[in-house]
Tab-separated table of C-alpha atoms in Angstrom:
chain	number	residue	atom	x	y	z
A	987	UNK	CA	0.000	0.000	0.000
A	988	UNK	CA	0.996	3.069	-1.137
A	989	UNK	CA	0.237	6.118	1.376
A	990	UNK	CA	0.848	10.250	0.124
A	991	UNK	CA	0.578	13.403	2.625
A	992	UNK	CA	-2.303	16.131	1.673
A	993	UNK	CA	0.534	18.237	0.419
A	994	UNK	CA	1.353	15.978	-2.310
A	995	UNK	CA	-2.196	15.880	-3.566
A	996	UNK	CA	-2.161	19.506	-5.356
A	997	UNK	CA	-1.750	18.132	-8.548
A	998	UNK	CA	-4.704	15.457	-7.916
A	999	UNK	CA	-7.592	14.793	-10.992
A	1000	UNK	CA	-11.132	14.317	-10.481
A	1001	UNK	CA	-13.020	11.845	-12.519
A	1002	UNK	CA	-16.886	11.337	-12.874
A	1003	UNK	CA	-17.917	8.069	-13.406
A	1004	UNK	CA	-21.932	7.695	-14.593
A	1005	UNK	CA	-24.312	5.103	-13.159
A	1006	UNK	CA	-26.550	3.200	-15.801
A	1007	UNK	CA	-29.696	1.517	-15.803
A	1008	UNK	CA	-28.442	-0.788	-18.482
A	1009	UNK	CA	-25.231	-2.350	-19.885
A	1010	UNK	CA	-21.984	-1.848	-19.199
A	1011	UNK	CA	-24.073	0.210	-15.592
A	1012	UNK	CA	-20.983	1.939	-15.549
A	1013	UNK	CA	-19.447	4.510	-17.881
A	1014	UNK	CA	-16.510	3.871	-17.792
A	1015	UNK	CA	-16.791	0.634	-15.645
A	1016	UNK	CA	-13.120	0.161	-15.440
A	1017	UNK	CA	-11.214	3.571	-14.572
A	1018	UNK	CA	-7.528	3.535	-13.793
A	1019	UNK	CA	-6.452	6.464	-11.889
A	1020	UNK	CA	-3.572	7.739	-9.332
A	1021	UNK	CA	-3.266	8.104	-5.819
A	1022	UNK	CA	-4.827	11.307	-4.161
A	1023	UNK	CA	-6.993	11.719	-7.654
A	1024	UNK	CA	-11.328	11.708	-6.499
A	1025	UNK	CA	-13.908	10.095	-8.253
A	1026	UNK	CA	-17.646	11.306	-8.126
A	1027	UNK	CA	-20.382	8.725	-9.402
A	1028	UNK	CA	-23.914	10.036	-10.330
A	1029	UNK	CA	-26.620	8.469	-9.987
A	1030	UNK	CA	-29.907	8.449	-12.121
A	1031	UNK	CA	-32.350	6.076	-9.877
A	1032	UNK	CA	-31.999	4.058	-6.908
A	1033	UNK	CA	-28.693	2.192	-6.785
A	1034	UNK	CA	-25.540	1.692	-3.990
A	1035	UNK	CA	-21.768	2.247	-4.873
A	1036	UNK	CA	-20.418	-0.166	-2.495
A	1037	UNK	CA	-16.819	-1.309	-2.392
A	1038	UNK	CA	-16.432	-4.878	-2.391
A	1039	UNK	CA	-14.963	-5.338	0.946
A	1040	UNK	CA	-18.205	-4.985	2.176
A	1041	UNK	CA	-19.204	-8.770	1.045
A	1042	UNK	CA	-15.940	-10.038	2.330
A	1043	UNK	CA	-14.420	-7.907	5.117
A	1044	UNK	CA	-16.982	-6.108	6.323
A	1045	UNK	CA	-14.902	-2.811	5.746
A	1046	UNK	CA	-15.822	-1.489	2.676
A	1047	UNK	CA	-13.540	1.488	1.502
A	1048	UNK	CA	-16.162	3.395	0.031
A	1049	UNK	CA	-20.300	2.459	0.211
A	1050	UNK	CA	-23.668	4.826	0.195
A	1051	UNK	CA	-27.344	4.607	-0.699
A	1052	UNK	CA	-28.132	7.054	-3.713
A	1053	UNK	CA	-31.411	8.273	-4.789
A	1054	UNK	CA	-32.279	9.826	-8.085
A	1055	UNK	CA	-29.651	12.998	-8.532
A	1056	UNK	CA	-27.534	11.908	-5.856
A	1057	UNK	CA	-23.705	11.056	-5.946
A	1058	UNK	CA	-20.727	9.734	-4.052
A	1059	UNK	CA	-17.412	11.460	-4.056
A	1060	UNK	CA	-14.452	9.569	-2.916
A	1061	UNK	CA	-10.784	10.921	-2.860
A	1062	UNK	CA	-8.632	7.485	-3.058
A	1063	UNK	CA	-5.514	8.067	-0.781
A	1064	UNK	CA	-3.396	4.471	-0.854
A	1065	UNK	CA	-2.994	2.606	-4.554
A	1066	UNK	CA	-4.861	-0.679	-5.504
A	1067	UNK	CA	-7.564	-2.687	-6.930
A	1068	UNK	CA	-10.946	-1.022	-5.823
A	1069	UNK	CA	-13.584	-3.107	-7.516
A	1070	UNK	CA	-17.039	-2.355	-6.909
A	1071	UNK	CA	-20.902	-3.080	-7.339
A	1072	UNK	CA	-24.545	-2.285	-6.224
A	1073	UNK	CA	-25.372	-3.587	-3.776
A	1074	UNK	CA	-29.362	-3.941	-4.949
A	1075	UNK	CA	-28.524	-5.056	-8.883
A	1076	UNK	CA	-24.976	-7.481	-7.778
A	1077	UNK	CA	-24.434	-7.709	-11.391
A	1078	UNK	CA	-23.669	-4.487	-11.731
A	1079	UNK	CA	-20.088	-4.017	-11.217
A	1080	UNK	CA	-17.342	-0.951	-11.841
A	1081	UNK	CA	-13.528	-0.932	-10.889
A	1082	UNK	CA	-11.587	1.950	-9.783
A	1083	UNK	CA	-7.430	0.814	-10.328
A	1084	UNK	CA	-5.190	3.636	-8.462
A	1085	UNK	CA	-1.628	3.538	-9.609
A	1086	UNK	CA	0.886	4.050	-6.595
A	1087	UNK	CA	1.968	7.250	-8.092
A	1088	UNK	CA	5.726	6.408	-8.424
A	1089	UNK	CA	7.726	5.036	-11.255
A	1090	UNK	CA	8.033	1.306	-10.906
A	1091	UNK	CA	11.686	0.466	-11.567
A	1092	UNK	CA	13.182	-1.180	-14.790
A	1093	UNK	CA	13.340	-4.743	-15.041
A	1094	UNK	CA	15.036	-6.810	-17.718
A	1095	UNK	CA	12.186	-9.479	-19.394
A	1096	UNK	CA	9.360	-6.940	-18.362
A	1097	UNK	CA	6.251	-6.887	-20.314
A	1098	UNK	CA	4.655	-4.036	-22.388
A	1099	UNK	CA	1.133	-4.442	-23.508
A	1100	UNK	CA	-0.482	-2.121	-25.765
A	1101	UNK	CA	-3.883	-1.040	-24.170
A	1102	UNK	CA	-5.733	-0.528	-26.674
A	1103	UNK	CA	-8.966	1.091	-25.306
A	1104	UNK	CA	-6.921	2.397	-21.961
A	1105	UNK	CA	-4.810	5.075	-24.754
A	1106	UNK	CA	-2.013	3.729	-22.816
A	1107	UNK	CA	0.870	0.627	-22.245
A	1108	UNK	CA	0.907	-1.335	-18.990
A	1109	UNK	CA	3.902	-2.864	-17.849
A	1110	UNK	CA	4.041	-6.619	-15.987
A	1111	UNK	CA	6.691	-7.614	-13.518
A	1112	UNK	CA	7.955	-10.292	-15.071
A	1113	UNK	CA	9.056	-11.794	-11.742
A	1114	UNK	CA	5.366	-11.222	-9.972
A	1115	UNK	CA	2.864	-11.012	-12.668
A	1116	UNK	CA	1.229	-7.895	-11.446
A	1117	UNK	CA	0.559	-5.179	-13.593
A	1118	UNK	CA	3.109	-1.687	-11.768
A	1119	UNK	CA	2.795	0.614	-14.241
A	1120	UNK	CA	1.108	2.648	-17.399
A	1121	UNK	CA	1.715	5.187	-19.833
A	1122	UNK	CA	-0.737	7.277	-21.393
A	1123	UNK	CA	-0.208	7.199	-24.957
A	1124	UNK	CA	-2.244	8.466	-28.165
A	1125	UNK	CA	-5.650	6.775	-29.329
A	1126	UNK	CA	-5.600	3.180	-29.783
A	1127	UNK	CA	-1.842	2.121	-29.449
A	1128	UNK	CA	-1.333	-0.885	-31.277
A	1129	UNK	CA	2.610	-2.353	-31.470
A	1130	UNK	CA	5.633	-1.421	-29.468
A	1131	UNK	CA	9.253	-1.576	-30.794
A	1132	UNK	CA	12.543	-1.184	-27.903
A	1133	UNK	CA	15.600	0.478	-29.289
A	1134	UNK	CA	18.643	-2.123	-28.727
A	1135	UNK	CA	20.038	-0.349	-26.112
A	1136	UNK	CA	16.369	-0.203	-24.039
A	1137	UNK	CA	16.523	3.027	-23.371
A	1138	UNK	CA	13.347	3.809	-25.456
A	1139	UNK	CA	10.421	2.517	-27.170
A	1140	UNK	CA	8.456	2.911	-29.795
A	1141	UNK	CA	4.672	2.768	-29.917
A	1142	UNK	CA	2.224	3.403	-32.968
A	1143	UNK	CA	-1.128	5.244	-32.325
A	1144	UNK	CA	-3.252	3.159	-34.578
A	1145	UNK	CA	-6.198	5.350	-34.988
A	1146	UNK	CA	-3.739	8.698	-35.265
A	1147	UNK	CA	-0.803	9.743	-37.564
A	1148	UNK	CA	1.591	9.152	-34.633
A	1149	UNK	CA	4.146	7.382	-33.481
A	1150	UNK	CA	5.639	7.734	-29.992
A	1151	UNK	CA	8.907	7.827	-28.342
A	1152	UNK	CA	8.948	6.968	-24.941
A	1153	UNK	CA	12.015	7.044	-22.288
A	1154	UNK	CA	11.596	3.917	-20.776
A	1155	UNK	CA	13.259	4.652	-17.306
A	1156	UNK	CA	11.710	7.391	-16.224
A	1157	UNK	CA	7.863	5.708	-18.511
A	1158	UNK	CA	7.698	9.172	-19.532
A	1159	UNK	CA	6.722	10.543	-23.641
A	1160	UNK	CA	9.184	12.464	-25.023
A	1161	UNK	CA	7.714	13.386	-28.221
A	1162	UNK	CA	5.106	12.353	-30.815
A	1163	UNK	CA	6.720	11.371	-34.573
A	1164	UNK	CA	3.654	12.232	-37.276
A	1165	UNK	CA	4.292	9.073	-39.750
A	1166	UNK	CA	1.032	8.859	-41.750
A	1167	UNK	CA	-2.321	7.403	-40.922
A	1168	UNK	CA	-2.853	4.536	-39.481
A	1169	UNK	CA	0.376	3.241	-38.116
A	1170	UNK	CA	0.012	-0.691	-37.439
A	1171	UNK	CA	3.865	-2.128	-36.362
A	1172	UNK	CA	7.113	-0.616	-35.851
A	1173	UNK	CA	10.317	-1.872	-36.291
A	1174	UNK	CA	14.273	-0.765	-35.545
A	1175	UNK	CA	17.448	-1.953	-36.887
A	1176	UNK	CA	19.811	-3.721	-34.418
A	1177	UNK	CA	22.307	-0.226	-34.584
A	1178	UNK	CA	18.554	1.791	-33.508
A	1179	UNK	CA	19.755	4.022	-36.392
A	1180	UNK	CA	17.052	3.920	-38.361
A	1181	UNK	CA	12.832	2.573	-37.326
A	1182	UNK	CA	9.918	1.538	-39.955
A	1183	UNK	CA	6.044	1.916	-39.318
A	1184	UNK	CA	4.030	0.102	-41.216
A	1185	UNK	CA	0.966	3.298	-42.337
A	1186	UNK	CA	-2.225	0.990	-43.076
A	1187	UNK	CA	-3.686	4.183	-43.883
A	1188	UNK	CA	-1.674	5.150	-46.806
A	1189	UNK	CA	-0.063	2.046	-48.022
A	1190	UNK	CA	3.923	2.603	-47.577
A	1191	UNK	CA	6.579	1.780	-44.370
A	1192	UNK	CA	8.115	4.980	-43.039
A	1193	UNK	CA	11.477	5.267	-42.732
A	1194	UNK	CA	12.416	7.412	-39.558
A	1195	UNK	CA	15.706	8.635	-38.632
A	1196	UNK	CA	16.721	7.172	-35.242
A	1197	UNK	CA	18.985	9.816	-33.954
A	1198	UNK	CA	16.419	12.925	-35.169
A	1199	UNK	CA	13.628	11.380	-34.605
A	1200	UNK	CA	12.416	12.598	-37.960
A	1201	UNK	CA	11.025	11.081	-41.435
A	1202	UNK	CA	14.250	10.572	-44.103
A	1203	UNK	CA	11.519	8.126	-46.708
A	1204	UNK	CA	9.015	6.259	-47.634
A	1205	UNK	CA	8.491	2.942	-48.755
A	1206	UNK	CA	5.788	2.272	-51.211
A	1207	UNK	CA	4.454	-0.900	-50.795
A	1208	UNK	CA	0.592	-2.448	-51.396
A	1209	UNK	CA	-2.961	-1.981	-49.971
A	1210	UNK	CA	-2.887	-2.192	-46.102
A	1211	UNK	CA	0.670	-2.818	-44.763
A	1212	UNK	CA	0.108	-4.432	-41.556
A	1213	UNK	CA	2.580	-6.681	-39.423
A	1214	UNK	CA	6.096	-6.714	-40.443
A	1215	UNK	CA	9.252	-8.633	-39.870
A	1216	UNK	CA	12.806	-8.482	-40.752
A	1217	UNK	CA	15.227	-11.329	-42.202
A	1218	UNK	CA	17.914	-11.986	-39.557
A	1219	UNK	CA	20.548	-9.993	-41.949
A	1220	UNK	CA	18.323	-7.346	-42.579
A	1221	UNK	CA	18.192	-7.320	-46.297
A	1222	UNK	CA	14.538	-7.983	-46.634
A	1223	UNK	CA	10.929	-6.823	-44.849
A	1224	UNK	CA	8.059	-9.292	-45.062
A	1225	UNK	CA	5.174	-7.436	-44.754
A	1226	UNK	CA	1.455	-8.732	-44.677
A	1227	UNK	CA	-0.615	-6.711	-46.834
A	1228	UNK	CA	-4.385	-6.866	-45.321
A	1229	UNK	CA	-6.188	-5.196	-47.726
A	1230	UNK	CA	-4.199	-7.245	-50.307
A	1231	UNK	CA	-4.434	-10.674	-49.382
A	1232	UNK	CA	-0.364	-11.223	-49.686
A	1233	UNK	CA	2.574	-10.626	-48.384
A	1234	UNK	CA	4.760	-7.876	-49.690
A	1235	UNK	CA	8.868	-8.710	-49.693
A	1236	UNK	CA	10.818	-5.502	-49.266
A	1237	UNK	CA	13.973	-5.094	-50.194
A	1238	UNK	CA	15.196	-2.380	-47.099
A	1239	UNK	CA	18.790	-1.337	-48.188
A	1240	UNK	CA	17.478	0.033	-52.054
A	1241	UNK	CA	13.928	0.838	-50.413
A	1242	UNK	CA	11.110	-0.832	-52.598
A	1243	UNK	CA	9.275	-3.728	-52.656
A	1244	UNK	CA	10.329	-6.796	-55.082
A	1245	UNK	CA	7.887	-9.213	-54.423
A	1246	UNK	CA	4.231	-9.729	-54.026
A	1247	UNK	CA	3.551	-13.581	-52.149
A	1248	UNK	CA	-0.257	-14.555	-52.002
A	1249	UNK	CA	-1.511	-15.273	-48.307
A	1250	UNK	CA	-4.768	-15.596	-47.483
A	1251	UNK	CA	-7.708	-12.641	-47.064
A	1252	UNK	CA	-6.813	-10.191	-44.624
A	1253	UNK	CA	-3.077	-10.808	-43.675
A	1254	UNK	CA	-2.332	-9.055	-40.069
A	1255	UNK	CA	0.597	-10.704	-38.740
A	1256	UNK	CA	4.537	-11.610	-40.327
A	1257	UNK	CA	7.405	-13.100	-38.885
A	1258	UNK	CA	10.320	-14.541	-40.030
A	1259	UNK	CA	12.529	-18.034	-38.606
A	1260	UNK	CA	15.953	-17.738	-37.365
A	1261	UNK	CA	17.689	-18.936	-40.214
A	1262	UNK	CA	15.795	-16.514	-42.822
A	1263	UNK	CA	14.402	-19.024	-45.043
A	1264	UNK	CA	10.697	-19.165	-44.105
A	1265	UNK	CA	7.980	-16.287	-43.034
A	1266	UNK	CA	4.925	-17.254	-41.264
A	1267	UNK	CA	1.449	-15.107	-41.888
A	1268	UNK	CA	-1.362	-14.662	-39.721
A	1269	UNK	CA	-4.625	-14.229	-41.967
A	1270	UNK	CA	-7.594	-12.739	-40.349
A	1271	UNK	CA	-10.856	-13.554	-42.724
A	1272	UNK	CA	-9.474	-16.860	-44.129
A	1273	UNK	CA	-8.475	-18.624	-40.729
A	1274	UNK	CA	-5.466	-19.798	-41.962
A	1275	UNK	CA	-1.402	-19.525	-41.094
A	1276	UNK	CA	0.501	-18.927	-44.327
A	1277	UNK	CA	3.857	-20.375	-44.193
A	1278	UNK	CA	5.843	-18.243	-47.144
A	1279	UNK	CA	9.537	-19.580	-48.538
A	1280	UNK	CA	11.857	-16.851	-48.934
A	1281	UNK	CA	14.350	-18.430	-51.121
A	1282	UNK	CA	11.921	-19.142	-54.099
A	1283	UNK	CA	9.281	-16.463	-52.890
A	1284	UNK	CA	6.269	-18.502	-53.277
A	1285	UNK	CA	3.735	-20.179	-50.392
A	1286	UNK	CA	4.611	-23.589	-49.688
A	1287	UNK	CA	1.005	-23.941	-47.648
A	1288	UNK	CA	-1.702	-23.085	-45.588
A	1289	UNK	CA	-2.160	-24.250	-42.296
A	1290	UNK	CA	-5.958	-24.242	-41.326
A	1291	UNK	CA	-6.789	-23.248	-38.687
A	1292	UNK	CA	-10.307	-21.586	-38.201
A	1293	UNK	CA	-11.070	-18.464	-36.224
A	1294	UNK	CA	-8.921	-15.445	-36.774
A	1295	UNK	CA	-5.184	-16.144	-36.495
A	1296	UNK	CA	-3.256	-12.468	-36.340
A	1297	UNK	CA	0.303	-12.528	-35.011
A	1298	UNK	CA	3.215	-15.427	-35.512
A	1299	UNK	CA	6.173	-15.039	-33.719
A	1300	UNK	CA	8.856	-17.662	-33.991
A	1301	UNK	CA	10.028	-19.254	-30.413
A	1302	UNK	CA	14.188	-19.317	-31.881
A	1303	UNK	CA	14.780	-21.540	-28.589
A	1304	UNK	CA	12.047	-24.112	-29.105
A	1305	UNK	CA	11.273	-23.831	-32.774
A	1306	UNK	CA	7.661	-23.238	-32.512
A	1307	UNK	CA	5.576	-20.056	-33.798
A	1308	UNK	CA	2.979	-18.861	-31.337
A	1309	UNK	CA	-0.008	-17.864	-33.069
A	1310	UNK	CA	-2.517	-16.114	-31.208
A	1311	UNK	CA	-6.196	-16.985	-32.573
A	1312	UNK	CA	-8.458	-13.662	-32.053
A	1313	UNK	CA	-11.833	-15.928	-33.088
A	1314	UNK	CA	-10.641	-18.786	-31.326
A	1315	UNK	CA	-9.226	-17.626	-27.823
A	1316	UNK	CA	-6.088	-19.974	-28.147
A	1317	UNK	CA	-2.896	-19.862	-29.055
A	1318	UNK	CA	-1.665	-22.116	-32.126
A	1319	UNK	CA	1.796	-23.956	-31.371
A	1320	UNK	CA	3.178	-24.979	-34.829
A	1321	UNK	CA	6.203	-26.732	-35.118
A	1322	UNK	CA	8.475	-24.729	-37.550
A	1323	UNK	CA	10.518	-27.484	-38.197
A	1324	UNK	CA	7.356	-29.817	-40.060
A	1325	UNK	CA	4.936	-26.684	-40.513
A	1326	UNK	CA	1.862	-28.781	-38.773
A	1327	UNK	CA	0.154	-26.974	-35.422
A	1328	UNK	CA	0.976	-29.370	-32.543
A	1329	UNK	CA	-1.230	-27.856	-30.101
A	1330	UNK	CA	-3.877	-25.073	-28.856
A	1331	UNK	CA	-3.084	-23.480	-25.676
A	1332	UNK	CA	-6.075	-22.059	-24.114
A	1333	UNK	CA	-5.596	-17.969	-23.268
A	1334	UNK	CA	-8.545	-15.318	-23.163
A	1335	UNK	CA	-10.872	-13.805	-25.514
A	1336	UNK	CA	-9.322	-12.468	-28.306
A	1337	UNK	CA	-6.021	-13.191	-28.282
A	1338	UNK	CA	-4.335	-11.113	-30.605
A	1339	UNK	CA	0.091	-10.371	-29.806
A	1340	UNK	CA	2.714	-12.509	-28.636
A	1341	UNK	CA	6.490	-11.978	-28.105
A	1342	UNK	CA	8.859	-14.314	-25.485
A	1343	UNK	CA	10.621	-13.393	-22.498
A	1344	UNK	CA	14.285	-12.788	-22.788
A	1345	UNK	CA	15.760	-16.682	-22.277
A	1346	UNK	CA	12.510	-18.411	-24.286
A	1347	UNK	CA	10.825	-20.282	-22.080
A	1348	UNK	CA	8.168	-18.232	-21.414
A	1349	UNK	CA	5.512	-16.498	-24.123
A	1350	UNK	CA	3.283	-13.902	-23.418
A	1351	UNK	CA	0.121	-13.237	-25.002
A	1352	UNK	CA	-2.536	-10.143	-25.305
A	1353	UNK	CA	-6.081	-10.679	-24.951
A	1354	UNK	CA	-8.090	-8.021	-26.589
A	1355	UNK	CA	-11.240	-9.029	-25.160
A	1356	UNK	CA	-10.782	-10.074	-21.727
A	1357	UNK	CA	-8.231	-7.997	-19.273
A	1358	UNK	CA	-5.689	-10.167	-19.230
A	1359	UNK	CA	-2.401	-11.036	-20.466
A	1360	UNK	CA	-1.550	-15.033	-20.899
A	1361	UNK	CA	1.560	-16.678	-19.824
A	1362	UNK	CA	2.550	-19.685	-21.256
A	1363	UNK	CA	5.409	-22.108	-20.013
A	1364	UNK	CA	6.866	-23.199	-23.731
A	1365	UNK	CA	8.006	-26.483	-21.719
A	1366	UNK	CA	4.651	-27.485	-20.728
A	1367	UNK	CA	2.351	-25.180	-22.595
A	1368	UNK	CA	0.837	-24.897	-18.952
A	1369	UNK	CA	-0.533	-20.970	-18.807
A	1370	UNK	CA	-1.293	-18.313	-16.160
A	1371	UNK	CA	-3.714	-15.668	-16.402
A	1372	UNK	CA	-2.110	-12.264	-15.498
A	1373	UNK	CA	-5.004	-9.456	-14.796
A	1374	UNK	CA	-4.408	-6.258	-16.439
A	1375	UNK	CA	-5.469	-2.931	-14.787
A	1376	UNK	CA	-9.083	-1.863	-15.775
A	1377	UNK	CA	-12.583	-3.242	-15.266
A	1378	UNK	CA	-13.856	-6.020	-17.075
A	1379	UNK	CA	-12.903	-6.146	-20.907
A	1380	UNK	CA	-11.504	-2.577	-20.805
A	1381	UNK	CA	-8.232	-3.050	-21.471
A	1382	UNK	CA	-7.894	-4.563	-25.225
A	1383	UNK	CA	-4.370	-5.848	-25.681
A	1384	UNK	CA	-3.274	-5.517	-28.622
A	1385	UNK	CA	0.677	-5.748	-29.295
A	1386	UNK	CA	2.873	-6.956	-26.570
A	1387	UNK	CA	6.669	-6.725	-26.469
A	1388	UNK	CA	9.246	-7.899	-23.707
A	1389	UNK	CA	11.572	-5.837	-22.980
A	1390	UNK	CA	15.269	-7.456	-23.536
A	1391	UNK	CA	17.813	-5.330	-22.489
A	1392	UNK	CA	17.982	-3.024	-19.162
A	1393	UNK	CA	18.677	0.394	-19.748
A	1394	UNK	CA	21.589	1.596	-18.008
């Protein structure tokens, strides 16, 4: 528990919260605030705003009777969980998540998910798997890129023209990067000197300078560039084109594309094996896992798979690609070595990124639709559940990236 004095409170928010008499009863239901910040809730009929504590403890935090035009103000003074419901209608329920108000320090392996209806990234411990801290980012942030050094990161604003830098010590934005519209993934070379966005919007990669910070070129590519993955020697992007239905191959040193390789309908995800030779393609309306060689530059198959399979990162340690299914609510393991999908790990609703933690063993997966973030053990594919901040549903993961490298 996290405790401030009243003289640290001067820069506190307020936040209204509305009571409903229908679905989701509370607008916003999930609300993620900081310590020393209020909240008011107003009240249209007859309903109670009563803290949970008072079902289990007996001590709720917070917990009155309103009438029609009444409401409840309560100034949170210690950081936590504060879920909450009426206590006439129990299936109306709300959370209030206060953030300690301090910068959680930097941990090698932690875990950056991309809340996508929050506006902002939340960062797991990866030693306690417990959610210590966000950033409030630009509408609907969508994929996250770490410079090699960790010192910063990356993130696109999908619904905005922005990409944006953020000092990862001190989980502060620096500055906002206007790239185009639409931004989907981002991606840095291993010397940081140079990052690509994929812009859905207008159908090219931009090329940003990584020491200015500014736009040096585009890359013209096809309809919808979406995920994107480099070769290990960086001579070639593979890029799934969604409103294309392939796979674009760029060539990054002379800056244009010099293939087109058919996927399936809506392409979203691209990622490439260790050795370079084969790309793997998530596509969205066809339910199937392209698996691309990039030696002859043709499709050697589709893996079906149902549902709506997005991202495919390749596990280098264990071989395996980790497909999140967004349809399905499972992750697809396929075996890179004989391109067949040797098992469905269970994670939560709408599993859309993936990305490993720094030694392999352990993959990480968003969950668009339910607040949580899925673990899996790549030994024995067993999985834990790791609750994002937010009420129910609120959070929408979207990409998740682990962060490698400590910054010094």
């Amino acid at each position: 528990v996290c405790l401030i004095s009243l003289s640290e409170m001067s820069w506190a928010a307020k936040h209204t919260v509305e009571t409903l008499d229908y679905q989701p009863w509370y607008e916003p239901a999930g609300l993620t605030i900081d310590v020393g910040d209020t909240v008011t809730w107003n009240n249209p009929t007859f309903h109670t705003v009563t803290h949970i504590a008072l079902l289990t403890t007996g001590k709720p935090v917070f917990h009155k009777m309103l009438g029609p035009g009444d409401s409840l103000t309560h100034t949170f003074n210690e950081a936590g969980d504060f879920d909450y419901l009426c206590a006439l209608h129990p299936w109306m329920k709300g959370k209030v998540l206060v953030r300690p108000g301090r910068v959680a320090p930097v941990k090698k392996g932690e875990i950056w998910v991309a809340a996508q209806f929050q506006n902002e990234i939340q960062i797991i411990d990866p030693e306690t798997d417990k959610v210590v801290d966000a950033i409030h980012v630009g509408n609907n942030p969508h994929n996250i890129w770490f410079t090699p050094d960790g010192q910063y990161a990356y993130v696109t604003s999908w619904h905005e023209d922005e990409l944006w830098k953020i000092d990862v010590k001190s989980r502060t934005v620096l500055k906002k990067i206007e790239v185009g519209p639409a931004p989907a993934h981002v991606y840095g070379t291993p010397q940081g000197d140079k990052v690509y966005t994929t812009v859905m919007g207008s159908n090219y990669i931009t090329v940003i300078d990584g020491k200015t910070d500014m736009v040096v070129g585009k890359i013209e590519t096809g309809a919808g560039p979406h995920g994107m993955w480099p070769t290990p020697d960086w001579k070639y992007f593979v890029v799934a084109e969604s409103h294309a239905a392939d796979a674009a191959v760029v060539d990054i040193a002379q800056g244009k594309t010099i293939a087109h390789i058919p996927t399936g309908v809506v392409p979203l995800g691209a990622s490439v094996t260790p050795d370079g030779k084969k790309a793997y393609i998530g596509n969205g309306i066809s339910g199937t896992i392209s698996v691309l060689d990039l030696t002859t530059m043709k499709k050697i198959k589709d893996l079906k798979v149902g549902g709506m399979p997005v991202q495919t990162p390749v596990n280098p340690k264990y071989k395996y690609a980790v497909v999140p299914n967004k349809g399905l609510g499972v992750a697809h393991i396929v075996n890179t070595t004989r391109d067949v999908v040797i098992r469905d790990v269970p994670t939560g609703k709408g599993a859309h990124g993936a990305d490993f933690s720094p030694d392999g063993r352990y993959a990480y997966v968003s969950n668009t639709f339910d607040n949580t973030t899925t673990k899996i053990d790549m030994e024995t594919f067993k999985t834990t559940q790791i609750a994002l901040w937010g009420g129910p549903n609120t959070s929408g993961g979207q990409g998740v990236t682990v962060l490698k490298v400590t910054p010094k």
